[in-house]
mmCIF file of C-alpha atoms in Angstrom:
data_model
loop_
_atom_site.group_PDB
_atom_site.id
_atom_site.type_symbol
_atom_site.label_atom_id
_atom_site.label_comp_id
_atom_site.label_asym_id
_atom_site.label_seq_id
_atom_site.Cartn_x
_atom_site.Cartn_y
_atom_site.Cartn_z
ATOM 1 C CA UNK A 1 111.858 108.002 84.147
ATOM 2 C CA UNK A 2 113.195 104.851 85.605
ATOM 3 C CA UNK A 3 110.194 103.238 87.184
ATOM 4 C CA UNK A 4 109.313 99.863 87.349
ATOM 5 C CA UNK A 5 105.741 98.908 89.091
ATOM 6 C CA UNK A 6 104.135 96.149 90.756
ATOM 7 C CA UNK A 7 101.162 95.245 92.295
ATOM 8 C CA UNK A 8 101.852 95.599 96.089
ATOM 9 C CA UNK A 9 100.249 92.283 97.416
ATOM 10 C CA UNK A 10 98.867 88.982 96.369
ATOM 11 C CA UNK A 11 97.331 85.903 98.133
ATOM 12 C CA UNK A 12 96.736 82.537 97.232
ATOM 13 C CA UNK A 13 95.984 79.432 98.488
ATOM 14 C CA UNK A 14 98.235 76.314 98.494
ATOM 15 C CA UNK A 15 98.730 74.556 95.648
ATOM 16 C CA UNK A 16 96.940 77.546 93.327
ATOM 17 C CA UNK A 17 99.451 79.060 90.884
ATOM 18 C CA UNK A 18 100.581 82.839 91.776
ATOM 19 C CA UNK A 19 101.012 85.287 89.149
ATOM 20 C CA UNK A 20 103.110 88.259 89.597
ATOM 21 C CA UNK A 21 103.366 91.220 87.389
ATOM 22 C CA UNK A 22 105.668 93.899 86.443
ATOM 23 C CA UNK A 23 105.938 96.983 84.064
ATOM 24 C CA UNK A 24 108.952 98.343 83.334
ATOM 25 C CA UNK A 25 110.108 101.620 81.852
ATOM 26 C CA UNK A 26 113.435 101.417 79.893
ATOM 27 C CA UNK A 27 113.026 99.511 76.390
ATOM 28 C CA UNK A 28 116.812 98.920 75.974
ATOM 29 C CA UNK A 29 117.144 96.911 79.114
ATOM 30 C CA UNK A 30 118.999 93.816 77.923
ATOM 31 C CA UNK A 31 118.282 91.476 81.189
ATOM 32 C CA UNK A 32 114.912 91.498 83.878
ATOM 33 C CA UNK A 33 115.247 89.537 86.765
ATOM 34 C CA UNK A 34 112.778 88.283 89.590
ATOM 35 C CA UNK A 35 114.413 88.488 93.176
ATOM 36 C CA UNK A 36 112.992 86.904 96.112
ATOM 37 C CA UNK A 37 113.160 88.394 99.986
ATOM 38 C CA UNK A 38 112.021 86.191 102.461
ATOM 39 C CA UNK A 39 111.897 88.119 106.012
ATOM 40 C CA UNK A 40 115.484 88.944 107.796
ATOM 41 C CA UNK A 41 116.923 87.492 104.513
ATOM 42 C CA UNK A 42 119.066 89.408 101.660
ATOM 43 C CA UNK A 43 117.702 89.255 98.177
ATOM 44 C CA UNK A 44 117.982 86.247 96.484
ATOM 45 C CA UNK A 45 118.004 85.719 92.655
ATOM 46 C CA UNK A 46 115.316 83.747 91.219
ATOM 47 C CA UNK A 47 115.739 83.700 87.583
ATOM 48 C CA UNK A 48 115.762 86.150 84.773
ATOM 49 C CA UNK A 49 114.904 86.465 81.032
ATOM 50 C CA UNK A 50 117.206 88.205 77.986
ATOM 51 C CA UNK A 51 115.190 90.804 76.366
ATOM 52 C CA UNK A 52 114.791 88.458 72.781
ATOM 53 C CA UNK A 53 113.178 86.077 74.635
ATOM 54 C CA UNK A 54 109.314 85.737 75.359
ATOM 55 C CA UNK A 55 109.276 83.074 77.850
ATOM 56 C CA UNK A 56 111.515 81.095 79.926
ATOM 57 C CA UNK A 57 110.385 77.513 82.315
ATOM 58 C CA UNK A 58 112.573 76.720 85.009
ATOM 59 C CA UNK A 59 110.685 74.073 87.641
ATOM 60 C CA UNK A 60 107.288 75.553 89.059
ATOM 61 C CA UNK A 61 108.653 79.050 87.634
ATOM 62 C CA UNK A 62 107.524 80.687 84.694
ATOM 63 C CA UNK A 63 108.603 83.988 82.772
ATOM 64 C CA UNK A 64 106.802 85.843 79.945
ATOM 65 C CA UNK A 65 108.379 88.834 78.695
ATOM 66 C CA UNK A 66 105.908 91.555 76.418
ATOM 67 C CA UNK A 67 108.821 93.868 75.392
ATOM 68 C CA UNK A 68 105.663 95.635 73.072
ATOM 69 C CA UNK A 69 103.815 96.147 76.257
ATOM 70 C CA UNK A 70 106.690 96.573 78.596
ATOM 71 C CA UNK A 71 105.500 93.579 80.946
ATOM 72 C CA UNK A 72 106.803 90.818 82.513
ATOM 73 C CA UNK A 73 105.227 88.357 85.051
ATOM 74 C CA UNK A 74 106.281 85.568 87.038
ATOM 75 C CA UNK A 75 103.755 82.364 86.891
ATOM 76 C CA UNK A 76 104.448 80.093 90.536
ATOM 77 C CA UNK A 77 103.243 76.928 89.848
ATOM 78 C CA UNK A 78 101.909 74.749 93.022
ATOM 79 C CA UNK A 79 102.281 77.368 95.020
ATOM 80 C CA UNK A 80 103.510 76.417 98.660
ATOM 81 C CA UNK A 81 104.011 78.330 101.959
ATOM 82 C CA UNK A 82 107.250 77.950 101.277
ATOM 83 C CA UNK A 83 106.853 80.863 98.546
ATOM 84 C CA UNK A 84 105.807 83.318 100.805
ATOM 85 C CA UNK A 85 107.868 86.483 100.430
ATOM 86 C CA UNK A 86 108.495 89.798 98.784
ATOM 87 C CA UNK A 87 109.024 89.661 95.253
ATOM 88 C CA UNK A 88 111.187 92.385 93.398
ATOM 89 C CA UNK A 89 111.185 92.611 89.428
ATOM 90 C CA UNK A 90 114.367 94.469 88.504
ATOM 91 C CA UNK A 91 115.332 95.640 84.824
ATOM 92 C CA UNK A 92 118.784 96.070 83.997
ATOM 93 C CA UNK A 93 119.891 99.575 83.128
ATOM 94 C CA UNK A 94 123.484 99.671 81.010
ATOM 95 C CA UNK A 95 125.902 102.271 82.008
ATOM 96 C CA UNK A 96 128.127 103.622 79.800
ATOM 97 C CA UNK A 97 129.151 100.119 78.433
ATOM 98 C CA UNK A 98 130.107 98.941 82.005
ATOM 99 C CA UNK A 99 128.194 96.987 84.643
ATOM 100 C CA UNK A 100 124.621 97.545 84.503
ATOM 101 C CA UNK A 101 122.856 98.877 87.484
ATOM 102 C CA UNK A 102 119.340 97.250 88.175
ATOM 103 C CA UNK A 103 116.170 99.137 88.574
ATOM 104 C CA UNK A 104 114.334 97.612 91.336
ATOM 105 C CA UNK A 105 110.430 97.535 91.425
ATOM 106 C CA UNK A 106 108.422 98.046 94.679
ATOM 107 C CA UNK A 107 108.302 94.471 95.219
ATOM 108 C CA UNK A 108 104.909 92.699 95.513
ATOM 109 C CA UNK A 109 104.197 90.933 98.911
ATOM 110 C CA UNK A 110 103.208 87.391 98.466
ATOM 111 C CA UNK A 111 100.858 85.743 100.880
ATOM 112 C CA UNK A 112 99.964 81.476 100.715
ATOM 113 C CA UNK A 113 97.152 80.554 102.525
ATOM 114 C CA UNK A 114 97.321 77.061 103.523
ATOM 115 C CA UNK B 1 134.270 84.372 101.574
ATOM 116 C CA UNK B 2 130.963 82.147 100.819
ATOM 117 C CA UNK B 3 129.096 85.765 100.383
ATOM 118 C CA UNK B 4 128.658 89.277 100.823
ATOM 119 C CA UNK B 5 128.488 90.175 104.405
ATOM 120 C CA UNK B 6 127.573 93.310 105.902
ATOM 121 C CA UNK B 7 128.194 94.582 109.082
ATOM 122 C CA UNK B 8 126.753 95.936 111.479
ATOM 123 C CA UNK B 9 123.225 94.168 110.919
ATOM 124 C CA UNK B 10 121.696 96.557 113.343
ATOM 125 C CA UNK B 11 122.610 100.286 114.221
ATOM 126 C CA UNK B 12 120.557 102.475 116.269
ATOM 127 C CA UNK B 13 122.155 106.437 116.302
ATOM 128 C CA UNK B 14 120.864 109.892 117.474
ATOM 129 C CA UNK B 15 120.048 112.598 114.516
ATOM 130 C CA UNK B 16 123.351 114.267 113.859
ATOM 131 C CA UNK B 17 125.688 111.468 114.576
ATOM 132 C CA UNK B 18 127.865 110.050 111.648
ATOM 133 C CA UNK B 19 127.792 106.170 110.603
ATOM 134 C CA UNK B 20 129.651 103.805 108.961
ATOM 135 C CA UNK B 21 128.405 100.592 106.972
ATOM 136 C CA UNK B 22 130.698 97.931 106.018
ATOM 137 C CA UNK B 23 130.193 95.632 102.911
ATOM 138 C CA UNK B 24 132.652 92.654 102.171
ATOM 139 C CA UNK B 25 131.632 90.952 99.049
ATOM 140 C CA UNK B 26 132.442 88.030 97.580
ATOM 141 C CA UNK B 27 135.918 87.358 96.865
ATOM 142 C CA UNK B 28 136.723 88.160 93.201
ATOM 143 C CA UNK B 29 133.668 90.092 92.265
ATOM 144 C CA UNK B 30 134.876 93.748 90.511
ATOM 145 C CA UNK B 31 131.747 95.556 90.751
ATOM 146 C CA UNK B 32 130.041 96.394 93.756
ATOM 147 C CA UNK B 33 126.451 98.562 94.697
ATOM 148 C CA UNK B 34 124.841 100.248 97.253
ATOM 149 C CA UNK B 35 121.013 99.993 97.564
ATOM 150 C CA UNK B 36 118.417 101.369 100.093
ATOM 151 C CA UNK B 37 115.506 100.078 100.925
ATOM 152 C CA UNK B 38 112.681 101.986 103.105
ATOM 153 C CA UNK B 39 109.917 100.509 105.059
ATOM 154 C CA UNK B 40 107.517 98.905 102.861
ATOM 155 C CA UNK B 41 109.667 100.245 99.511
ATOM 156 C CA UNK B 42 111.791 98.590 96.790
ATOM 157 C CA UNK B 43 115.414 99.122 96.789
ATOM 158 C CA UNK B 44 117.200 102.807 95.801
ATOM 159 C CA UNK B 45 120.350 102.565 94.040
ATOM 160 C CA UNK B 46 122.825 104.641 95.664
ATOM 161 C CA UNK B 47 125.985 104.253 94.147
ATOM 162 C CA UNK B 48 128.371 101.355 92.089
ATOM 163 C CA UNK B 49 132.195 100.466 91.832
ATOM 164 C CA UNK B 50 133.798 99.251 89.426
ATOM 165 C CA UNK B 51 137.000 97.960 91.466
ATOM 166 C CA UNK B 52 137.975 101.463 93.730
ATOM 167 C CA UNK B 53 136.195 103.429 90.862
ATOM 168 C CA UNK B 54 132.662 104.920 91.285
ATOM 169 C CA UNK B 55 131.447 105.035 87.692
ATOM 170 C CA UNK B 56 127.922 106.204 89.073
ATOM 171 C CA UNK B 57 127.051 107.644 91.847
ATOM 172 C CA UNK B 58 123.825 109.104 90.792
ATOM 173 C CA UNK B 59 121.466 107.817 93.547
ATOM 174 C CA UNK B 60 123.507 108.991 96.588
ATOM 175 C CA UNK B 61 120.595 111.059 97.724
ATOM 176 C CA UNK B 62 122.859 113.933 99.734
ATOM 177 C CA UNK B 63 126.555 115.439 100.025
ATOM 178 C CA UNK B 64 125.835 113.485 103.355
ATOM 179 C CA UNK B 65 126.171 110.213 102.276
ATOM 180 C CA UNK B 66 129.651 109.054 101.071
ATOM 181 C CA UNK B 67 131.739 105.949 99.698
ATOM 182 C CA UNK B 68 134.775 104.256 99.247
ATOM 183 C CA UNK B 69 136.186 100.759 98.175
ATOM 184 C CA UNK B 70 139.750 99.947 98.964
ATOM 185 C CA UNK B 71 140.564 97.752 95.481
ATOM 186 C CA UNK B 72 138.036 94.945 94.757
ATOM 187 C CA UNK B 73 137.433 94.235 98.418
ATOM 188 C CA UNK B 74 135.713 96.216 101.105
ATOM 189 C CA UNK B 75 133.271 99.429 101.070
ATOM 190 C CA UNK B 76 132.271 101.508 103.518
ATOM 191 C CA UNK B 77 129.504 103.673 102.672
ATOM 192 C CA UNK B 78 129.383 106.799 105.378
ATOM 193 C CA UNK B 79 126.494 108.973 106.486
ATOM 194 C CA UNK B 80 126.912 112.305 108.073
ATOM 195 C CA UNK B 81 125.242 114.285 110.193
ATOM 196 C CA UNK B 82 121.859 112.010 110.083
ATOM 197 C CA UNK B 83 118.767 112.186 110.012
ATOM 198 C CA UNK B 84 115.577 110.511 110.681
ATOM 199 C CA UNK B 85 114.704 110.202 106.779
ATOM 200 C CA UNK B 86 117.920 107.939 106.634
ATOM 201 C CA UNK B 87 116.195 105.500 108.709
ATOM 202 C CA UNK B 88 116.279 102.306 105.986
ATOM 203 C CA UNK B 89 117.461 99.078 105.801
ATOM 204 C CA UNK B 90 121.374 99.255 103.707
ATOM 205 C CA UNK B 91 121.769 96.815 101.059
ATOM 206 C CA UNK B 92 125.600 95.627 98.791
ATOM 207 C CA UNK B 93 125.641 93.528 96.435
ATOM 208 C CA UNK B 94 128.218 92.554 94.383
ATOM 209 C CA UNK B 95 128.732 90.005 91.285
ATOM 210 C CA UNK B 96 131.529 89.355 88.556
ATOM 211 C CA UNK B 97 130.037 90.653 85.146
ATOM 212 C CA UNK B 98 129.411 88.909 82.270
ATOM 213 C CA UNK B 99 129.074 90.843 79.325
ATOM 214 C CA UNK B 100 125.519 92.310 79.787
ATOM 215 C CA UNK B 101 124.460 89.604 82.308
ATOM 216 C CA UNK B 102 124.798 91.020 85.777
ATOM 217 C CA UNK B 103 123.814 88.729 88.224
ATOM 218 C CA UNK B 104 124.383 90.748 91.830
ATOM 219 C CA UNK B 105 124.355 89.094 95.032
ATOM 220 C CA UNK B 106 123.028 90.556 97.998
ATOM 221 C CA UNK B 107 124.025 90.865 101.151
ATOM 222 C CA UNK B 108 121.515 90.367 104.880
ATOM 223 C CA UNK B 109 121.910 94.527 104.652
ATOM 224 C CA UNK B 110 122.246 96.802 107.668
ATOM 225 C CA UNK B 111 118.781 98.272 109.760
ATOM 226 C CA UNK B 112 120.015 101.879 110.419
ATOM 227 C CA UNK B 113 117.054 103.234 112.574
ATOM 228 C CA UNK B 114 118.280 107.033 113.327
ATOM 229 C CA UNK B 115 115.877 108.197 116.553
#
């Protein structure tokens, strides 16, 4: 199947870090990507992580990939109000050689308590 | 243009009418998707062009639900006959391949609420 799961809500307090979590279904996916949606807004990327890779650090954000496991999370550093929003995990899903199609997960719902 | 726009960014219909989204993405980008996204749900592929092509269109849930893209530029995705189930928030993104790196950029969607 082509499901990809999250945890449906999370809530931290300033400053905290946030940790977000995904499982994904399709082993050959080559990219995964974190998108953010902040309300009345479209999706925006956030970053993303190639499949040989375990982890990738970009500012406050942090990747880890388990391609044994089939899970990847998203570490927010200093988490500020800012932050709030939904956040989608997507895996990419190849089609016939052509542009991949992405896989969204139900998004998980991020709430900062100041 | 600066990014993908969609229009219109609200639509309120009666079961059984037909609509029409609109999706203009950015300038240049070949492929383009559909996605919809229920209350409180991730997003549902519906369909992707390559240029006027529709390699896949393996998530258009119904013969209801149609679309078209005239070249690399606009899509209209069309829903017939509707129902209340089609009630969703409309999303197209669209992005410029790079080998297996497919970054797609979204556009503010369109709120069909079908009463």
């Amino acid at each position: 199947g082509e499901d990809v799961e999250q945890s449906l809500f999370l809530s931290v307090r300033e400053g905290d870090s946030s940790v977000i979590n995904c499982t994904y279904t399709d082993s050959s996916s080559t990219y995964l990507y974190w998108y953010k949606q902040e309300p009345g807004a479209g999706l925006q990327l956030l970053t993303y992580i190639f499949s040989n890779m375990d982890m990738k650090q970009d500012q406050r954000l942090t990747v880890l990939l388990n391609k044994k496991d089939k899970h990847l999370s998203l570490r927010i550093a200093d988490t500020q109000t800012g932050d709030s929003a939904i956040y989608f995990c997507a895996e990419s899903m190849p089609h016939g050689g052509a542009t991949n199609k992405l896989i969204f997960g139900t998004g998980t719902l991020l709430a900062v308590q100041p | 243009g600066a990014g993908v726009s969609q229009s219109p960014s609200n639509k309120v219909t009666e079961k059984g009418k037909d609509v029409e989204l609109r999706c203009d993405p950015i300038s240049g980008h070949t492929a383009l998707y559909w996605y919809r996204q229920r209350l409180g749900q991730g997003l549902e592929f519906l369909i992707y062009f390559q240029g006027n092509s529709a390699p896949d269109k393996s998530g258009l849930p119904s013969d209801r639900f149609s679309a078209e893209r005239t070249g690399e530029s606009v899509s209209t995705l069309t829903i017939q006959r509707t129902q209340q189930e089609d009630s969703a928030v409309y999303l197209c993104a669209s992005s410029f391949p790079s080998g297996s790196y497919n970054e797609q950029f979204f556009g503010p969607g369109t709120r069909l609420t079908v009463l």
